[in-house]
GROMACS .gro file of C-alpha atoms in nm:
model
  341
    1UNK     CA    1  10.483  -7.618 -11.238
    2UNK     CA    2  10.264  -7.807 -11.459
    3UNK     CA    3  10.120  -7.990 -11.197
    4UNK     CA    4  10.032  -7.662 -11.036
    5UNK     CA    5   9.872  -7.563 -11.277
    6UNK     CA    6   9.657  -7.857 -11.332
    7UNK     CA    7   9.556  -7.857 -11.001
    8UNK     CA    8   9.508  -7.504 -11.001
    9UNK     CA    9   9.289  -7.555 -11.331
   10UNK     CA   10   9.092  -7.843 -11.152
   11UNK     CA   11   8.984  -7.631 -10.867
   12UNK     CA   12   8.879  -7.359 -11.113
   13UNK     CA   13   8.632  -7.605 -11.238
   14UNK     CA   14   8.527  -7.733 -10.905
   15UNK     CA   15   8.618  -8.072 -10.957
   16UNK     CA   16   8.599  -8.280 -10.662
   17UNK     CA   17   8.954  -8.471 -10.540
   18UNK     CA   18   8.784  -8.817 -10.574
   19UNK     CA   19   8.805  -8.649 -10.999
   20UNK     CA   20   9.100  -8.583 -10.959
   21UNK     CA   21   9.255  -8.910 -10.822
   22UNK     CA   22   9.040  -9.203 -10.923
   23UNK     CA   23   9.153  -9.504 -10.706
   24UNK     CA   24   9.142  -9.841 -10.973
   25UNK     CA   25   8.961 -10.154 -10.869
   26UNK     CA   26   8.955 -10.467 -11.007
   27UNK     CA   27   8.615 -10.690 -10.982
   28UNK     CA   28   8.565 -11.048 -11.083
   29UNK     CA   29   8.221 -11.155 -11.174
   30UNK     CA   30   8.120 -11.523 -11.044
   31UNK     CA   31   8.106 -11.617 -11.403
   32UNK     CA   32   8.018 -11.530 -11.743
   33UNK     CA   33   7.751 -11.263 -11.749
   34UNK     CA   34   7.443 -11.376 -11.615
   35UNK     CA   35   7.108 -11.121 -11.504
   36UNK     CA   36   7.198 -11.196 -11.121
   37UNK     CA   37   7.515 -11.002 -11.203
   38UNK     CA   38   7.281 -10.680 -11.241
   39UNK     CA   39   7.350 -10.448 -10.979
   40UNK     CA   40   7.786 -10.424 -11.032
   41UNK     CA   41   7.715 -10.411 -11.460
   42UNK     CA   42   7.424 -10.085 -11.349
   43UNK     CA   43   7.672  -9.971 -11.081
   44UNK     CA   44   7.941  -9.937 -11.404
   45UNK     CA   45   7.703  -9.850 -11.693
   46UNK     CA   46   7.576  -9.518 -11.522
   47UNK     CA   47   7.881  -9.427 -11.353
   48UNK     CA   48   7.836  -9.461 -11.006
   49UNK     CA   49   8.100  -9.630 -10.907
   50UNK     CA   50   8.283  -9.343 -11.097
   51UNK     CA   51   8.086  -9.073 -10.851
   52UNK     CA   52   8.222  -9.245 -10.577
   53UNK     CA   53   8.590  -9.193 -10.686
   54UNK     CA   54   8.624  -9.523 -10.847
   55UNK     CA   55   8.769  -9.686 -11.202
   56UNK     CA   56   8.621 -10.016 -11.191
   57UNK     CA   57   8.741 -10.305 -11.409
   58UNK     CA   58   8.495 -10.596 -11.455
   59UNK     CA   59   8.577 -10.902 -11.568
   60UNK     CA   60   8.374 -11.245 -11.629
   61UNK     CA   61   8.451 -11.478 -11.343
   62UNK     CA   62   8.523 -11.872 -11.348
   63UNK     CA   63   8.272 -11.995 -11.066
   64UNK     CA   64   8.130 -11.831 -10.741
   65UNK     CA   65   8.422 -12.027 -10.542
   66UNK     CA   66   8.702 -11.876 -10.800
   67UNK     CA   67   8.594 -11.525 -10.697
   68UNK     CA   68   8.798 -11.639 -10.368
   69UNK     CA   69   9.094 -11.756 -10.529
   70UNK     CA   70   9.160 -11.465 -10.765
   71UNK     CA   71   9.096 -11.218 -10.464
   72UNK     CA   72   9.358 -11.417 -10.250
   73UNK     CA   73   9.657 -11.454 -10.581
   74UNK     CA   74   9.629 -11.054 -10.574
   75UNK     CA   75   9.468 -11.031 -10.964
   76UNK     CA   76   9.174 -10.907 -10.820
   77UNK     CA   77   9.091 -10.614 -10.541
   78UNK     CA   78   8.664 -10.753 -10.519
   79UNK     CA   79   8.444 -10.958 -10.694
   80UNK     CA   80   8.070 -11.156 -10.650
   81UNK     CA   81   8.108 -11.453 -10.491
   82UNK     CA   82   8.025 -11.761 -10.261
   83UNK     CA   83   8.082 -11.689  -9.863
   84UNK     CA   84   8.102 -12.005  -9.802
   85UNK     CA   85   8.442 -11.999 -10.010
   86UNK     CA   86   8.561 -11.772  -9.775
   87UNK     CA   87   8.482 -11.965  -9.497
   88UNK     CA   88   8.676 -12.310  -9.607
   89UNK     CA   89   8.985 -12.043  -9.727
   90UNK     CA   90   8.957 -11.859  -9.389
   91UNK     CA   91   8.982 -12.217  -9.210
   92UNK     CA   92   9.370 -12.252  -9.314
   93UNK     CA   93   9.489 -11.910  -9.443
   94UNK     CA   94   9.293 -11.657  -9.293
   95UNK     CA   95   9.514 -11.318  -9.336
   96UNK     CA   96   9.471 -11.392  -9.710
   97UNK     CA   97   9.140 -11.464  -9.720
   98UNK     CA   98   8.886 -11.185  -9.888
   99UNK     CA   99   8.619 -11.050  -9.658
  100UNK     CA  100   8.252 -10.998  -9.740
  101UNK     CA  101   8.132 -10.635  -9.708
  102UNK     CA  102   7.805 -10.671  -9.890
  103UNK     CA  103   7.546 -10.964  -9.859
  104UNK     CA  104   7.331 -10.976 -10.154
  105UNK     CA  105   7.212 -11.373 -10.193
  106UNK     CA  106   7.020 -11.361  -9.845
  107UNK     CA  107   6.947 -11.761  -9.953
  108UNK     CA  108   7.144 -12.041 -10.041
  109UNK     CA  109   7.094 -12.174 -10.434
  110UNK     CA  110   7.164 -12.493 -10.344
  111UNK     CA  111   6.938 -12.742 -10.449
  112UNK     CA  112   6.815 -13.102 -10.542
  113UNK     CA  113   6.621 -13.065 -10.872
  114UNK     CA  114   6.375 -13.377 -10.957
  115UNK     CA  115   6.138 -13.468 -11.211
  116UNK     CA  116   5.814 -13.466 -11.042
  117UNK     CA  117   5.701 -13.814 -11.100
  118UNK     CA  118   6.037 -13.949 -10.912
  119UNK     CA  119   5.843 -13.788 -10.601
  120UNK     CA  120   6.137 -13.617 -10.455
  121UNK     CA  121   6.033 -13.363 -10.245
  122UNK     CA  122   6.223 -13.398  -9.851
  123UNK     CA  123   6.514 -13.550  -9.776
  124UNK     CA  124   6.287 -13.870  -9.698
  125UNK     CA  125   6.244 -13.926 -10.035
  126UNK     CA  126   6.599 -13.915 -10.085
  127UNK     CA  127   6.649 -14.346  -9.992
  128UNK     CA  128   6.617 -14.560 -10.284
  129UNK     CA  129   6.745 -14.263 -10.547
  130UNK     CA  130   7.020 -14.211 -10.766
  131UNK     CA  131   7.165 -13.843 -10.790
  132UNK     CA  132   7.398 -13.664 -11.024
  133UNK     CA  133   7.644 -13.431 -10.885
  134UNK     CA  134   7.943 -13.207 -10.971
  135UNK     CA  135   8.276 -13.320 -10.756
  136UNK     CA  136   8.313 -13.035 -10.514
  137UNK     CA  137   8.053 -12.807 -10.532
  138UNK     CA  138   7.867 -12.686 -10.221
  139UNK     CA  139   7.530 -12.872 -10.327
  140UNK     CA  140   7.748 -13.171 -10.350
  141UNK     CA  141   7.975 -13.165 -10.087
  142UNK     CA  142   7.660 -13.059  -9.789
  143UNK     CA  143   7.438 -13.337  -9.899
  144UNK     CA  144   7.610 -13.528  -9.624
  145UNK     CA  145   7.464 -13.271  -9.387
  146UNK     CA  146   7.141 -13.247  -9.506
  147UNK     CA  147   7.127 -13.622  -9.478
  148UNK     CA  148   7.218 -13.615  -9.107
  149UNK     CA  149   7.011 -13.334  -9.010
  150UNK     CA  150   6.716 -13.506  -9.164
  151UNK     CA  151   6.812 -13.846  -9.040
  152UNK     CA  152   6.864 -13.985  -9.408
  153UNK     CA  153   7.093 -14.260  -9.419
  154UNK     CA  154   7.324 -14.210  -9.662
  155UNK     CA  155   7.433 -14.552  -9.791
  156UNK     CA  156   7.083 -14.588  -9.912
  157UNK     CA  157   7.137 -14.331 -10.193
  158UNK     CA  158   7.352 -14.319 -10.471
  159UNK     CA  159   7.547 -14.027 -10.586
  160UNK     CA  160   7.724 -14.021 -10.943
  161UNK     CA  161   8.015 -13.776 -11.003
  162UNK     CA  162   7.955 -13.555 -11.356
  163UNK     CA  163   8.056 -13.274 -11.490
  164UNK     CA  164   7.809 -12.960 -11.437
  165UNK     CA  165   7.700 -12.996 -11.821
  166UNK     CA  166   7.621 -13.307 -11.791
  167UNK     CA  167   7.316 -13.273 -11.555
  168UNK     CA  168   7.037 -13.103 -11.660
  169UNK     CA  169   7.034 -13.376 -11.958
  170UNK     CA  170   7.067 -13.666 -11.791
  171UNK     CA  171   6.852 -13.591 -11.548
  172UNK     CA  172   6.591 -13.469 -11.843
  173UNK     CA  173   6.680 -13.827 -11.998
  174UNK     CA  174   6.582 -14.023 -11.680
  175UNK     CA  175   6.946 -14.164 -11.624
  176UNK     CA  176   6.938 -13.969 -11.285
  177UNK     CA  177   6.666 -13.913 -11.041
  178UNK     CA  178   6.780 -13.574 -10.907
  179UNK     CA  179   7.095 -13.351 -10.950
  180UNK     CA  180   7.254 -13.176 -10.699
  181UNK     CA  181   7.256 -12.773 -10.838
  182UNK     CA  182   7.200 -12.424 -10.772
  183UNK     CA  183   6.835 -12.382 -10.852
  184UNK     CA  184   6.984 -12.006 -11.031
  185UNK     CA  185   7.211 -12.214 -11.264
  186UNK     CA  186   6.943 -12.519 -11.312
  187UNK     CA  187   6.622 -12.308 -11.367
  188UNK     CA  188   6.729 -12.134 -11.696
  189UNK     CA  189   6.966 -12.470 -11.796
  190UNK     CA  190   6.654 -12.661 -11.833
  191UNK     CA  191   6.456 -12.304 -12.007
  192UNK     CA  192   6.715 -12.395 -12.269
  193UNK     CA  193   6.680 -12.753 -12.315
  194UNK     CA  194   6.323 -12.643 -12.334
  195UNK     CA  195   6.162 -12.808 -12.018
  196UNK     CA  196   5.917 -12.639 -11.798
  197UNK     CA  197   6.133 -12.568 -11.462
  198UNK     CA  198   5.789 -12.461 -11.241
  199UNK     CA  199   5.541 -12.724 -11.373
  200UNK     CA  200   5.726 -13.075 -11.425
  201UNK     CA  201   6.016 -13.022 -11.181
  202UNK     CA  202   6.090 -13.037 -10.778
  203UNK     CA  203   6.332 -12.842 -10.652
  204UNK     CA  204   6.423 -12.955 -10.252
  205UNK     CA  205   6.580 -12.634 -10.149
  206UNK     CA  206   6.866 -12.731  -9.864
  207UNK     CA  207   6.780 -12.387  -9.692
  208UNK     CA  208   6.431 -12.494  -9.668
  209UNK     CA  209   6.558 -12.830  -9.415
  210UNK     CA  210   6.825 -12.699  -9.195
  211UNK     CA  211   7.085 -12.560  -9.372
  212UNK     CA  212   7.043 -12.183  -9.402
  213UNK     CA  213   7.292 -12.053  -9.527
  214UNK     CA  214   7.429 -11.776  -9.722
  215UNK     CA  215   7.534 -11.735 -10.017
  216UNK     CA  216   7.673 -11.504 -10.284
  217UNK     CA  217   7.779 -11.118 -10.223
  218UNK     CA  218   8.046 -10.849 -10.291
  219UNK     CA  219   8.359 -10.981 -10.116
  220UNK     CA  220   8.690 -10.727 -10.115
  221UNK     CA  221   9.055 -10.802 -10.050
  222UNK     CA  222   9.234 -10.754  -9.667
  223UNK     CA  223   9.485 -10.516  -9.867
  224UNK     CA  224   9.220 -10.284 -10.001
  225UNK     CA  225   9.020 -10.301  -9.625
  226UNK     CA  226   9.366 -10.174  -9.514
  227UNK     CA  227   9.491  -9.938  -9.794
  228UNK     CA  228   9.175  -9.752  -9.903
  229UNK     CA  229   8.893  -9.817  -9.640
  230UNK     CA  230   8.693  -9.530  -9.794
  231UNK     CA  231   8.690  -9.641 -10.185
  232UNK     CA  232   8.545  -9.928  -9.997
  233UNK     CA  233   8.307  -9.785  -9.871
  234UNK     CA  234   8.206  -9.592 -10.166
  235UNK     CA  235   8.190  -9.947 -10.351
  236UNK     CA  236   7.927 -10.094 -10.113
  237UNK     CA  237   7.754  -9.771 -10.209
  238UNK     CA  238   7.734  -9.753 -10.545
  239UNK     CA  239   7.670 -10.140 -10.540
  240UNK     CA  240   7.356 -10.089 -10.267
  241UNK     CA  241   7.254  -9.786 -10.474
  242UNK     CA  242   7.220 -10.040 -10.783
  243UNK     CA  243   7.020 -10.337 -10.622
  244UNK     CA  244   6.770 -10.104 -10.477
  245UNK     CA  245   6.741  -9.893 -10.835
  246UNK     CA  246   6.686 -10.231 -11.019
  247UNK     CA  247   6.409 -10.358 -10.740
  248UNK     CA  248   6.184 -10.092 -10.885
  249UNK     CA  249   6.317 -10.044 -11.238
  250UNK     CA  250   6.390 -10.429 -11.399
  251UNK     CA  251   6.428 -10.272 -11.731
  252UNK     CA  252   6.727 -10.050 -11.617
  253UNK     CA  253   6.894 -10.354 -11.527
  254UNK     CA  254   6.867 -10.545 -11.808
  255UNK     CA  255   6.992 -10.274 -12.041
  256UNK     CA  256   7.305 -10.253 -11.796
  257UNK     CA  257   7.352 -10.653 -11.873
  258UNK     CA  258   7.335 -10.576 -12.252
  259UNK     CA  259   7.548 -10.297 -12.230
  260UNK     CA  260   7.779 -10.508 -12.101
  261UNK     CA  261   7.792 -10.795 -12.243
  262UNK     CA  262   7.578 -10.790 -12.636
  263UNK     CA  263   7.572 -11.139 -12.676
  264UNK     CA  264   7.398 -11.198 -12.363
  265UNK     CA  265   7.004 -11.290 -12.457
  266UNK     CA  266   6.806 -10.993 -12.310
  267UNK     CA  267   6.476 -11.215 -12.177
  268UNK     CA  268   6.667 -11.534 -12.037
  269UNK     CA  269   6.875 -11.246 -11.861
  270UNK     CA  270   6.590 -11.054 -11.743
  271UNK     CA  271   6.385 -11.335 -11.572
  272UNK     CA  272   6.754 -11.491 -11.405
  273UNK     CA  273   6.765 -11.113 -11.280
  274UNK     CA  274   6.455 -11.161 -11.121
  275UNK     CA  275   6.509 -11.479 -11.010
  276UNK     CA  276   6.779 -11.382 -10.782
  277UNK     CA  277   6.546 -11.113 -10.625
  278UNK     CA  278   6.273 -11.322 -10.617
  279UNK     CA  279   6.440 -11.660 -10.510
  280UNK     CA  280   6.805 -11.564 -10.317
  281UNK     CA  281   6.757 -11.165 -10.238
  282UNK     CA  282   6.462 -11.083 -10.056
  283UNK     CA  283   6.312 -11.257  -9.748
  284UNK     CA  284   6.181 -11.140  -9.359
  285UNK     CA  285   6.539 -11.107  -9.254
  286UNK     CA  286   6.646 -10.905  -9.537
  287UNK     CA  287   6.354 -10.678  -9.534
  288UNK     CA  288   6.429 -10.677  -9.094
  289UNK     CA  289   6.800 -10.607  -9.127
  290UNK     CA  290   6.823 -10.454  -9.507
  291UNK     CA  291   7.034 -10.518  -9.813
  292UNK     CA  292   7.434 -10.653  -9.788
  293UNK     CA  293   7.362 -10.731  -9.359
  294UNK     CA  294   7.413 -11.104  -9.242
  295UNK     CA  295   7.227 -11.221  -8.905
  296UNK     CA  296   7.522 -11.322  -8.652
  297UNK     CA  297   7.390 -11.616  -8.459
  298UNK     CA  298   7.302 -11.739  -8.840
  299UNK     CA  299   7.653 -11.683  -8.998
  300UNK     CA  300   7.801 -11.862  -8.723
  301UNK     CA  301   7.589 -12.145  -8.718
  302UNK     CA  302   7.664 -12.103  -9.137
  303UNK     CA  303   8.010 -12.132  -9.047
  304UNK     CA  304   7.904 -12.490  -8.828
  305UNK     CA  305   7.776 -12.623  -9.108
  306UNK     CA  306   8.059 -12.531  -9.409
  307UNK     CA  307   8.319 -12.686  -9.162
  308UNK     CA  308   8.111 -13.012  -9.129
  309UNK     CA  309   8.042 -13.030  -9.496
  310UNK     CA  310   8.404 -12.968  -9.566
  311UNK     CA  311   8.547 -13.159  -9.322
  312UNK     CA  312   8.761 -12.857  -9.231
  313UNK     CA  313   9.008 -12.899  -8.883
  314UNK     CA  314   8.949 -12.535  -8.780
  315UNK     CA  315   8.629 -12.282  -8.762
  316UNK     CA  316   8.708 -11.912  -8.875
  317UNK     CA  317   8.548 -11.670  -8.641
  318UNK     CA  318   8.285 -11.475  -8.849
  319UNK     CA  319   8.454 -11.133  -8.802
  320UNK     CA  320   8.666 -11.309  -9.056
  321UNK     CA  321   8.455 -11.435  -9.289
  322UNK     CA  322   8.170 -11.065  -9.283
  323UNK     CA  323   8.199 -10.708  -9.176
  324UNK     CA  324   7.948 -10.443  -9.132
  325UNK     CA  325   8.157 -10.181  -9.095
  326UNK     CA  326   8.085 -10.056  -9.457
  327UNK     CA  327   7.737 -10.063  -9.509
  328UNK     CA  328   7.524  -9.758  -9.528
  329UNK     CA  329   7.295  -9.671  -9.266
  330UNK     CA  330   6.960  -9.894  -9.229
  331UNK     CA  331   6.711  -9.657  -9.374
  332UNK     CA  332   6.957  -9.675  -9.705
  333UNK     CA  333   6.926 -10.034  -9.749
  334UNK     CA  334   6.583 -10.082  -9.755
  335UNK     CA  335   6.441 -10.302 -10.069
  336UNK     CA  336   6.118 -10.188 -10.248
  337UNK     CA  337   6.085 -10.485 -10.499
  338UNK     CA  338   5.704 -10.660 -10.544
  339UNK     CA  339   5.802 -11.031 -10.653
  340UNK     CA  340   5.693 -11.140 -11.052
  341UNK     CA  341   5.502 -11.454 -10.915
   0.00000   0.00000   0.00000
């Protein structure tokens, strides 16, 4: 009876069902809030994820490639993270492995970052160098393949294994001649050590000599493809709506951030928000397919690559790895955003 009435009650109002029923999703952040995490912290702070019928949970994250791992133990139903961590999970347990519904880092962060009198600046100038790299990250792990596809040899290079903390200030101290990074990560680690990122600093961008590949986006579990295919859909939605809002209002994105998270510095967050639209978001084949869409011919050629680097015994097909089938239409996807520089 009292659930009758409720109902009853409800209708009386003209509440919708989706009010009525919120389905509960659990996101994972890549890692502690940063600016680039913009668009899910807008998506929360002015409620539309809740207009489409969703209570979203965010949570800081432990690395891009962790998003992955907490999608796959069941703790999490989506998060922000690296494709090509799907792609090495897909390679041995695929029917675990999250799928990516929403593209948003068009461009790969990985990077070699130099002082500019060490003269680093393609692959070539790679012989005769010693590097500083983090066991088992992406930038790491595919410097073997940027080698070969620029015909370095690698046994005239020297790479030294070092925690992530440790690079920005060795490299600032000269013990290093480059470190192996994502430029998003690097950029605003040397802003804080004080150092001038754009004027005394090359950054050899691996998507810039043949390996173009993706990068970080809004990846959901099989279970919730399977279970609730529209609050999926309604997340890619809210999320979309977000990106696009923030490409012509910064400032609302920002505030989201601090809303968030307080202790987060509003300017260092700001101009790492813009970075990622500036840097990893927008380019010609975003602005010729739109927002969250992959290219095929490049995802699979993506997928070539991550299984080289990796070393991995099978390839995933990329129906695995991406699906379109819960993006908005074309016209709704479309990026206004003029870049700061």
């Amino acid at each position: 009876m009292l659930e009758r009435l409720v109902f009853a009650a409800a209708i009386g109002l003209g509440l919708s069902s989706a009010a009525l029923a919120e389905t509960d999703i659990r996101f994972t952040l890549g890692w502690k809030t940063q600016g680039s995490d913009a668009p899910f912290l807008l998506a929360l702070d002015k409620g539309y994820f809740k207009e489409e019928g969703l209570n979203v949970t965010i949570d800081q994250g432990e690395g891009s490639a962790a998003t992955v791992t907490r999608i796959m133990s069941g703790a999490y139903d989506a998060g922000f993270g690296d494709i090509n961590a799907i792609i090495q999970n897909a390679a041995t347990r695929p029917d675990e492995t999250p799928v990516m519904v929403y593209q948003l880092w068009n461009k790969p962060p990985f990077t070699i970052v130099s002082k500019k009198e060490t003269g680093i600046q393609t692959p070539a100038d790679l012989v005769g160098k010693k590097l500083g790299g983090a066991q088992g990250t992406p930038t790491t792990r595919l410097v073997t393949v940027l080698s070969r596809l620029n015909q370095v040899d690698m046994d005239k290079l020297s790479i030294d294994n070092m925690a992530p903390n440790l690079q920005e200030p060795m490299l600032i101290k000269g013990d290093i001649d480059g470190a192996l990074v994502f430029n998003i990560t690097s950029w605003f680690n040397l802003v804080n050590n004080r150092q001038d990122p754009a004027k005394d600093y090359n950054w050899l961008n691996f998507g810039d000599f043949g390996l173009d590949l993706y990068s970080n986006g809004m990846m959901v579990s099989q279970k919730l493809i399977a279970d609730n295919p529209e609050a999926v859909k309604g997340l890619v939605r809210a999320v979309n709506r977000a990106v696009i809002e923030i490409g012509q209002d910064p400032q609302a994105g920002v505030d989201a951030v601090i809303a968030y998270d307080n202790l987060a510095k509003p300017d260092l967050e700001k101009a790492r928000m813009l970075f990622s639209y500036d840097k990893l978001i927008t380019s010609d084949e975003m602005a010729r397919i739109g927002l969250g869409d992959v290219d095929d011919a490049r995802l699979t050629r993506s997928i070539d690559i991550v299984a080289e680097g990796y070393g991995l015994e099978t390839k995933p097909e990329a129906e695995r790895i991406f699906t379109r089938a819960f993006l908005p239409a074309l016209a709704d996807r479309t990026l206004v955003y003029t870049a700061t520089e």
